[in-house]
Tab-separated table of C-alpha atoms in Angstrom:
chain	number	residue	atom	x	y	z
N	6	UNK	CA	-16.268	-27.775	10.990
N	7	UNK	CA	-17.588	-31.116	12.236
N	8	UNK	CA	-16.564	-31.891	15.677
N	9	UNK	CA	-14.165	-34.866	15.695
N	10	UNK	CA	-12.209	-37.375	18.697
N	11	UNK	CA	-9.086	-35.336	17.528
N	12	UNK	CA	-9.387	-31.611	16.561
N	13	UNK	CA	-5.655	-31.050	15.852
N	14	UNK	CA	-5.234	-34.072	13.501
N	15	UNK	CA	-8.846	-33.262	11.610
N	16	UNK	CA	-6.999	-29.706	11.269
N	17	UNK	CA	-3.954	-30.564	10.182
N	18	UNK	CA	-5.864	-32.798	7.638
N	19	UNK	CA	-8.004	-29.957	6.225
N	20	UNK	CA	-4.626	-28.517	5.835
N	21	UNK	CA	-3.022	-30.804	3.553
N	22	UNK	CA	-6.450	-31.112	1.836
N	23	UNK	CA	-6.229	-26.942	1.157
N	24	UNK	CA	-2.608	-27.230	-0.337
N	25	UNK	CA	-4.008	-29.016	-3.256
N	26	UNK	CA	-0.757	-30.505	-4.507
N	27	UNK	CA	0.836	-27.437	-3.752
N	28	UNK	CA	4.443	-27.166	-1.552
N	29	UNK	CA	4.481	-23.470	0.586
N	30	UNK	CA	6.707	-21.333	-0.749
N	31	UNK	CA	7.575	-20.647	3.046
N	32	UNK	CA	6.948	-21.600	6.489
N	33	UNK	CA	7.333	-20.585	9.544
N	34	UNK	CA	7.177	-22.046	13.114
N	35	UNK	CA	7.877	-20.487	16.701
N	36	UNK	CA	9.535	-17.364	17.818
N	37	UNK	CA	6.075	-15.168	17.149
N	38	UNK	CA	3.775	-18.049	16.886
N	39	UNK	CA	2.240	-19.895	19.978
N	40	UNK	CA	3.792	-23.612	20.821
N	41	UNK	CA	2.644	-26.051	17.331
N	42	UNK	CA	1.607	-23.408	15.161
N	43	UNK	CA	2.457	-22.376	11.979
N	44	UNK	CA	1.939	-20.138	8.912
N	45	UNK	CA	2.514	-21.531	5.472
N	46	UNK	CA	2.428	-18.967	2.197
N	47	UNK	CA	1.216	-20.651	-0.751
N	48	UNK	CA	2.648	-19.909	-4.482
N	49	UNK	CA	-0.837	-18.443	-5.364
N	50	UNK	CA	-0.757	-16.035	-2.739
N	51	UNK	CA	-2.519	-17.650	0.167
N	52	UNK	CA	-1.328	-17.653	3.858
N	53	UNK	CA	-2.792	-20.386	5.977
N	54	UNK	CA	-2.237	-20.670	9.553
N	55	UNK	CA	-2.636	-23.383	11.903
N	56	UNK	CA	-3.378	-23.442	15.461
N	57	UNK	CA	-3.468	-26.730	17.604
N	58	UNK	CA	-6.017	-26.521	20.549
N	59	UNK	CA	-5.103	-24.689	23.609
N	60	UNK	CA	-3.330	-21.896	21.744
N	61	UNK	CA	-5.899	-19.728	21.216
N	62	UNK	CA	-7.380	-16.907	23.531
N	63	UNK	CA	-10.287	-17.467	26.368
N	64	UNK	CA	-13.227	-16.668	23.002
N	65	UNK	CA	-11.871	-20.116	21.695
N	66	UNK	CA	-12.688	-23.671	23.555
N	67	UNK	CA	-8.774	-25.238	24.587
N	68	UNK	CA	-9.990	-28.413	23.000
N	69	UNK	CA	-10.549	-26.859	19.770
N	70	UNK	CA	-8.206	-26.725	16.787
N	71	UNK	CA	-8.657	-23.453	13.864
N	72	UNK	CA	-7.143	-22.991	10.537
N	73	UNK	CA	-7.071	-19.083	9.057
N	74	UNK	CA	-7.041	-19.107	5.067
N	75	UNK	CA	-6.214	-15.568	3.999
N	76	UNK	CA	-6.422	-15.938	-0.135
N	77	UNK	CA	-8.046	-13.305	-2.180
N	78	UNK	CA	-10.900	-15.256	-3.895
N	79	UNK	CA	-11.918	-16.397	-0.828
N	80	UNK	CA	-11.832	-13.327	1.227
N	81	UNK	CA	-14.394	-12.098	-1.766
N	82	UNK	CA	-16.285	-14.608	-0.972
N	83	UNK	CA	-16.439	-13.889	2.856
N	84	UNK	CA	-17.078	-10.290	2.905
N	85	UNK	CA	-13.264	-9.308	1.943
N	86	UNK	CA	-12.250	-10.984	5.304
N	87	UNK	CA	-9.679	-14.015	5.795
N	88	UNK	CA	-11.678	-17.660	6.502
N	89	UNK	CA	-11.506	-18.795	9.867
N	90	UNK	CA	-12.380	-22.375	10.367
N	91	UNK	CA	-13.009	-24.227	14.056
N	92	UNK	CA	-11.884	-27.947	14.656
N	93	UNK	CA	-14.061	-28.584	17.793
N	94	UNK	CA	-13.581	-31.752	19.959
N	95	UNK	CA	-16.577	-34.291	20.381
B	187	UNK	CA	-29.740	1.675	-2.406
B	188	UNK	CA	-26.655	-0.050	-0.035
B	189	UNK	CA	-24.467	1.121	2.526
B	190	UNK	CA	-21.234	2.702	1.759
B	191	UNK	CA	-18.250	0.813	2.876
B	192	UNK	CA	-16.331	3.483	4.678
B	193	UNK	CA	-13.816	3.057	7.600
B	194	UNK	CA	-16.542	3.770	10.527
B	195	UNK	CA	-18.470	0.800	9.031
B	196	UNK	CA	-15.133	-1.315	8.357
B	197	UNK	CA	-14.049	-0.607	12.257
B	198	UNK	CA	-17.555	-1.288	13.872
B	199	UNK	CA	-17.773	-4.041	11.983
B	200	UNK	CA	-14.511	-5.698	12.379
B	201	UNK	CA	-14.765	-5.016	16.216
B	202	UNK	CA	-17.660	-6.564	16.724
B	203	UNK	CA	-16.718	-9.810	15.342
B	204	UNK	CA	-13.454	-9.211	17.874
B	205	UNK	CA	-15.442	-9.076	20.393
B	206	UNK	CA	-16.916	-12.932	19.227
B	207	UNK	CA	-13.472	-14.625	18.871
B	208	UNK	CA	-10.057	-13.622	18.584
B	209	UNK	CA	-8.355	-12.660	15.302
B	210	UNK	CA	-4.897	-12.342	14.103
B	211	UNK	CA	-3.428	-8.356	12.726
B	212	UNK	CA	-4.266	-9.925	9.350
B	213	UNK	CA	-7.818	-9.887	10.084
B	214	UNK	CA	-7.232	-5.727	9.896
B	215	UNK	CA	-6.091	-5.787	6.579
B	216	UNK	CA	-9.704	-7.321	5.359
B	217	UNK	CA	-13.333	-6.243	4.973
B	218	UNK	CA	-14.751	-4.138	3.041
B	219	UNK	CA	-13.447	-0.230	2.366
B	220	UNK	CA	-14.518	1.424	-0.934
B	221	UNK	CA	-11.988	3.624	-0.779
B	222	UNK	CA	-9.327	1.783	0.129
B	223	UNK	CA	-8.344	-0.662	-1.845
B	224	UNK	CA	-6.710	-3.837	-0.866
B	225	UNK	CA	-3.555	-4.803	-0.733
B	226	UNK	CA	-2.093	-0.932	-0.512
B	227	UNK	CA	0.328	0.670	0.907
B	228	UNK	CA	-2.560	2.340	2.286
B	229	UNK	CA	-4.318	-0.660	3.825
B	230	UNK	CA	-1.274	-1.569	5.496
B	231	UNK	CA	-1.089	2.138	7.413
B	232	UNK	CA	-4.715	1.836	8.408
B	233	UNK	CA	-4.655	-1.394	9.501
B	234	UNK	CA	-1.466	-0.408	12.209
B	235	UNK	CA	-2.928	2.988	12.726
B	236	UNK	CA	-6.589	1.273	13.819
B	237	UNK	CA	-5.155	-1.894	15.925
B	238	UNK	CA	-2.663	0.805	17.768
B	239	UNK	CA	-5.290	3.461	18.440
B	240	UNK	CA	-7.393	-0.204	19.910
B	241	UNK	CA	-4.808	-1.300	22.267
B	242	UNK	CA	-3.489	2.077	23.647
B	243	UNK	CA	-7.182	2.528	24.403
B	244	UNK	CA	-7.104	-0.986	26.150
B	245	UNK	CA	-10.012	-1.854	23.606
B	246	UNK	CA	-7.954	-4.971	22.416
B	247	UNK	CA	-5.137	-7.144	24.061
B	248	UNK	CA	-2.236	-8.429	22.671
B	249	UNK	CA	-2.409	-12.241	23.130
B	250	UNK	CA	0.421	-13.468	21.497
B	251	UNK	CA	2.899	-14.006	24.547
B	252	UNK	CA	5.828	-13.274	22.487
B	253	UNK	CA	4.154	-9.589	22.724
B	254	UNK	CA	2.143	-9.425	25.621
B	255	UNK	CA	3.628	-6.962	27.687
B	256	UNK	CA	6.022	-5.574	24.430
B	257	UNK	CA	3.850	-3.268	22.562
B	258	UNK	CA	6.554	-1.600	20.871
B	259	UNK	CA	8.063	-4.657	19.655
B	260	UNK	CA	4.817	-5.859	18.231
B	261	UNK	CA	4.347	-2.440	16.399
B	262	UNK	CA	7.670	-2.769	14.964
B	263	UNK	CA	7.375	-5.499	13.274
B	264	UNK	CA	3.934	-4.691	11.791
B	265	UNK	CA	5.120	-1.637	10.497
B	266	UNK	CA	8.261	-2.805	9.135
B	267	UNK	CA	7.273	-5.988	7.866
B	268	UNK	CA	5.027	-5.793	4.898
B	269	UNK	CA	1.636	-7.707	5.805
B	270	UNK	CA	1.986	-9.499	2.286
B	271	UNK	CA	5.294	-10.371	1.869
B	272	UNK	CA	7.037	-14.144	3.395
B	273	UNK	CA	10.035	-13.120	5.242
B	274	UNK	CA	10.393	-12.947	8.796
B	275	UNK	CA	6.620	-10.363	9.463
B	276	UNK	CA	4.802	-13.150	8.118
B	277	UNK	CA	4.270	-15.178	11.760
B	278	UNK	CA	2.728	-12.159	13.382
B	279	UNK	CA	1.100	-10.930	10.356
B	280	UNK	CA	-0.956	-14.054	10.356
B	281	UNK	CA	0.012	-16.282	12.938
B	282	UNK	CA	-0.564	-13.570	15.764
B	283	UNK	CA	-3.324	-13.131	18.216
B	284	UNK	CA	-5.540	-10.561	18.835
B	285	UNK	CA	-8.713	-10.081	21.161
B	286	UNK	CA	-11.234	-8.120	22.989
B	287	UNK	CA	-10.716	-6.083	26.501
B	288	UNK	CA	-13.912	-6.198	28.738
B	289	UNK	CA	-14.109	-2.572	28.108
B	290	UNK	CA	-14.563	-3.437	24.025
B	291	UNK	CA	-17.301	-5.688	24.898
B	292	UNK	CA	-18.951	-3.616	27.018
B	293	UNK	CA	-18.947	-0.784	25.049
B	294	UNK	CA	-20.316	-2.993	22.062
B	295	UNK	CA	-23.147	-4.458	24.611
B	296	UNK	CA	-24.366	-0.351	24.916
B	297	UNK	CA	-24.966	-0.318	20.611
B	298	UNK	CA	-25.811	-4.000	19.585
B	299	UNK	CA	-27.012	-7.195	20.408
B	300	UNK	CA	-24.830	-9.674	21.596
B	301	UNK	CA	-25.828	-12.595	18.692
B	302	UNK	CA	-26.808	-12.328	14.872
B	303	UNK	CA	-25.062	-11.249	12.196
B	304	UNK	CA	-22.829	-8.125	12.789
B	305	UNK	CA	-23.711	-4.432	12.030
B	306	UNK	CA	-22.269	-2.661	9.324
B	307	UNK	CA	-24.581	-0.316	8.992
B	308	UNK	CA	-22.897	2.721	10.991
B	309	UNK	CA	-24.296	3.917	14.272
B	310	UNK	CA	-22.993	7.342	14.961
B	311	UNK	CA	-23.439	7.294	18.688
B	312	UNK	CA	-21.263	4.184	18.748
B	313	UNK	CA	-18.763	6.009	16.354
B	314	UNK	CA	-19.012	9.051	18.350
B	315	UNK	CA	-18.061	7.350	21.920
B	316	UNK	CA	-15.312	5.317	20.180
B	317	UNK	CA	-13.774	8.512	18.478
B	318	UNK	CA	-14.168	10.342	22.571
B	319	UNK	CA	-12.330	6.983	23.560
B	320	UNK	CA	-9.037	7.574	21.323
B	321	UNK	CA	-8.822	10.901	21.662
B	322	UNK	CA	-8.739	10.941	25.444
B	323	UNK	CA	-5.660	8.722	25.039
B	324	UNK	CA	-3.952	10.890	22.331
B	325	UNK	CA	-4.538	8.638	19.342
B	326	UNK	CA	-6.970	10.565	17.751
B	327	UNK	CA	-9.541	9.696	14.693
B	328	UNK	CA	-7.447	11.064	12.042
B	329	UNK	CA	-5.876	10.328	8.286
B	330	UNK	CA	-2.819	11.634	9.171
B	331	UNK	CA	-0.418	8.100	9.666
B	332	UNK	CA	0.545	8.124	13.595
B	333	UNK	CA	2.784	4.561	13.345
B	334	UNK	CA	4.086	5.435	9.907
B	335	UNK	CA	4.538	2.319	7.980
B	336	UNK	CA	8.679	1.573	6.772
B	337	UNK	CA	8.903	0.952	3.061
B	338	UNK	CA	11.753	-1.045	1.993
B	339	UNK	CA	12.960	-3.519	-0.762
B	340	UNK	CA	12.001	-6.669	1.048
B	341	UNK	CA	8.506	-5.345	2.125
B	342	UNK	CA	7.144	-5.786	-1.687
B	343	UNK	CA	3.408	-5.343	-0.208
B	344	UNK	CA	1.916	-8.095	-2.886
């Protein structure tokens, strides 16, 4: 994804953009997620997960945000693996 | 005429994008098998069976602190927790974090390049070494389940 001044927000915005209207059907936060992640399921069957920068391992820049979409047209569409998207700072 | 999408094209495969950024257990449950189909029962066993054979072998770390250094408690909620459903496996289903020892990478750096587009076409010597590498730490190549997967009502895999 373009790089940005703030890779969690631009994240986080992608986000909202992917729910389409939709409300998850759950969420969850903490206990096996790092610090400001989270994992929403979405009515049509899609998990997406957030992580803010700096929770990722050493293969992933600390300033830079990802977002996982794990939906089945789009895993099609990607070799029949989950999308994983990079929020990079500029 | 194309490749076959078996499992020694699905692991080498999957592994070497592992070894280019870290992934979450979900990632295990994707790609391409053509006898597998997705979302089954059966998808759910393999992808246990292959990321436990990986870290017993010290081919793949645990990253998610939660589960660093609790390798049993990571396993139990993968196997009990369908990967599909939204109750409590969903977090570590997709939310946890996954990624490549030095000895992975290595071993990868002996088969293929470092950059381009990953290999799925199989390379037995690769597949050969890797199969010598579980064995000699008693999780051997095999069909036979060795983390069997725990039906139950709330684990509704789709």
């Amino acid at each position: 994804m373009p790089a940005s001044d703030d890779p969690n927000a631009a994240a986080l915005s992608y986000v909202s953009k992917i729910y389409n209207g939709q409300t998850p059907t759950s969420v969850r936060t903490g206990g096996n997620l790092p610090t400001g992640s989270f994992v929403a399921a979405m009515p049509d069957g899609a998990f997406i997960t957030f992580r803010p920068a700096g929770q990722a391992s050493r293969l992933t820049l600390d300033s830079t945000a990802s977002v996982d979409i794990n939906e089945a047209t789009i895993n099609a569409l990607n070799g029949g693996d989950p999308l994983k998207l990079k929020f990079p700072r500029k | 005429m194309p490749q076959p999408n078996t499992v020694e094209s699905w692991l080498q495969f999957g592994l070497q994008r592992l070894a280019r950024d870290d992934i979450s257990p979900a990632f295990f449950l994707g790609g391409r098998i053509d006898d597998i189909p997705d979302r089954t029962p059966q998808r759910w066993q393999l992808a246990v069976d292959m990321m436990y054979r990986c870290i017993v072998s010290g081919l793949i770390d645990v990253h998610t602190p939660r589960y660093r250094n609790d390798h049993e408690g990571f396993f139990h909620v993968l196997r009990t927790f369908a990967p599909y459903g939204q109750g409590d496996g969903m977090a570590l289903w997709h939310g946890g974090d996954l990624c490549p020892t030095e000895r992975l990478i290595d071993l990868l750096d002996k088969y293929f390049p470092k950059t381009g587009p990953c290999n799925r076409a199989v390379n037995p010597a690769f597949i050969q070494e890797l199969t010598g590498i579980f064995a000699e730490h008693n999780v051997p190549w095999s069909d036979a389940p060795l983390l069997p997967i725990i039906r139950n009502d709330n684990s509704a895999i789709a």
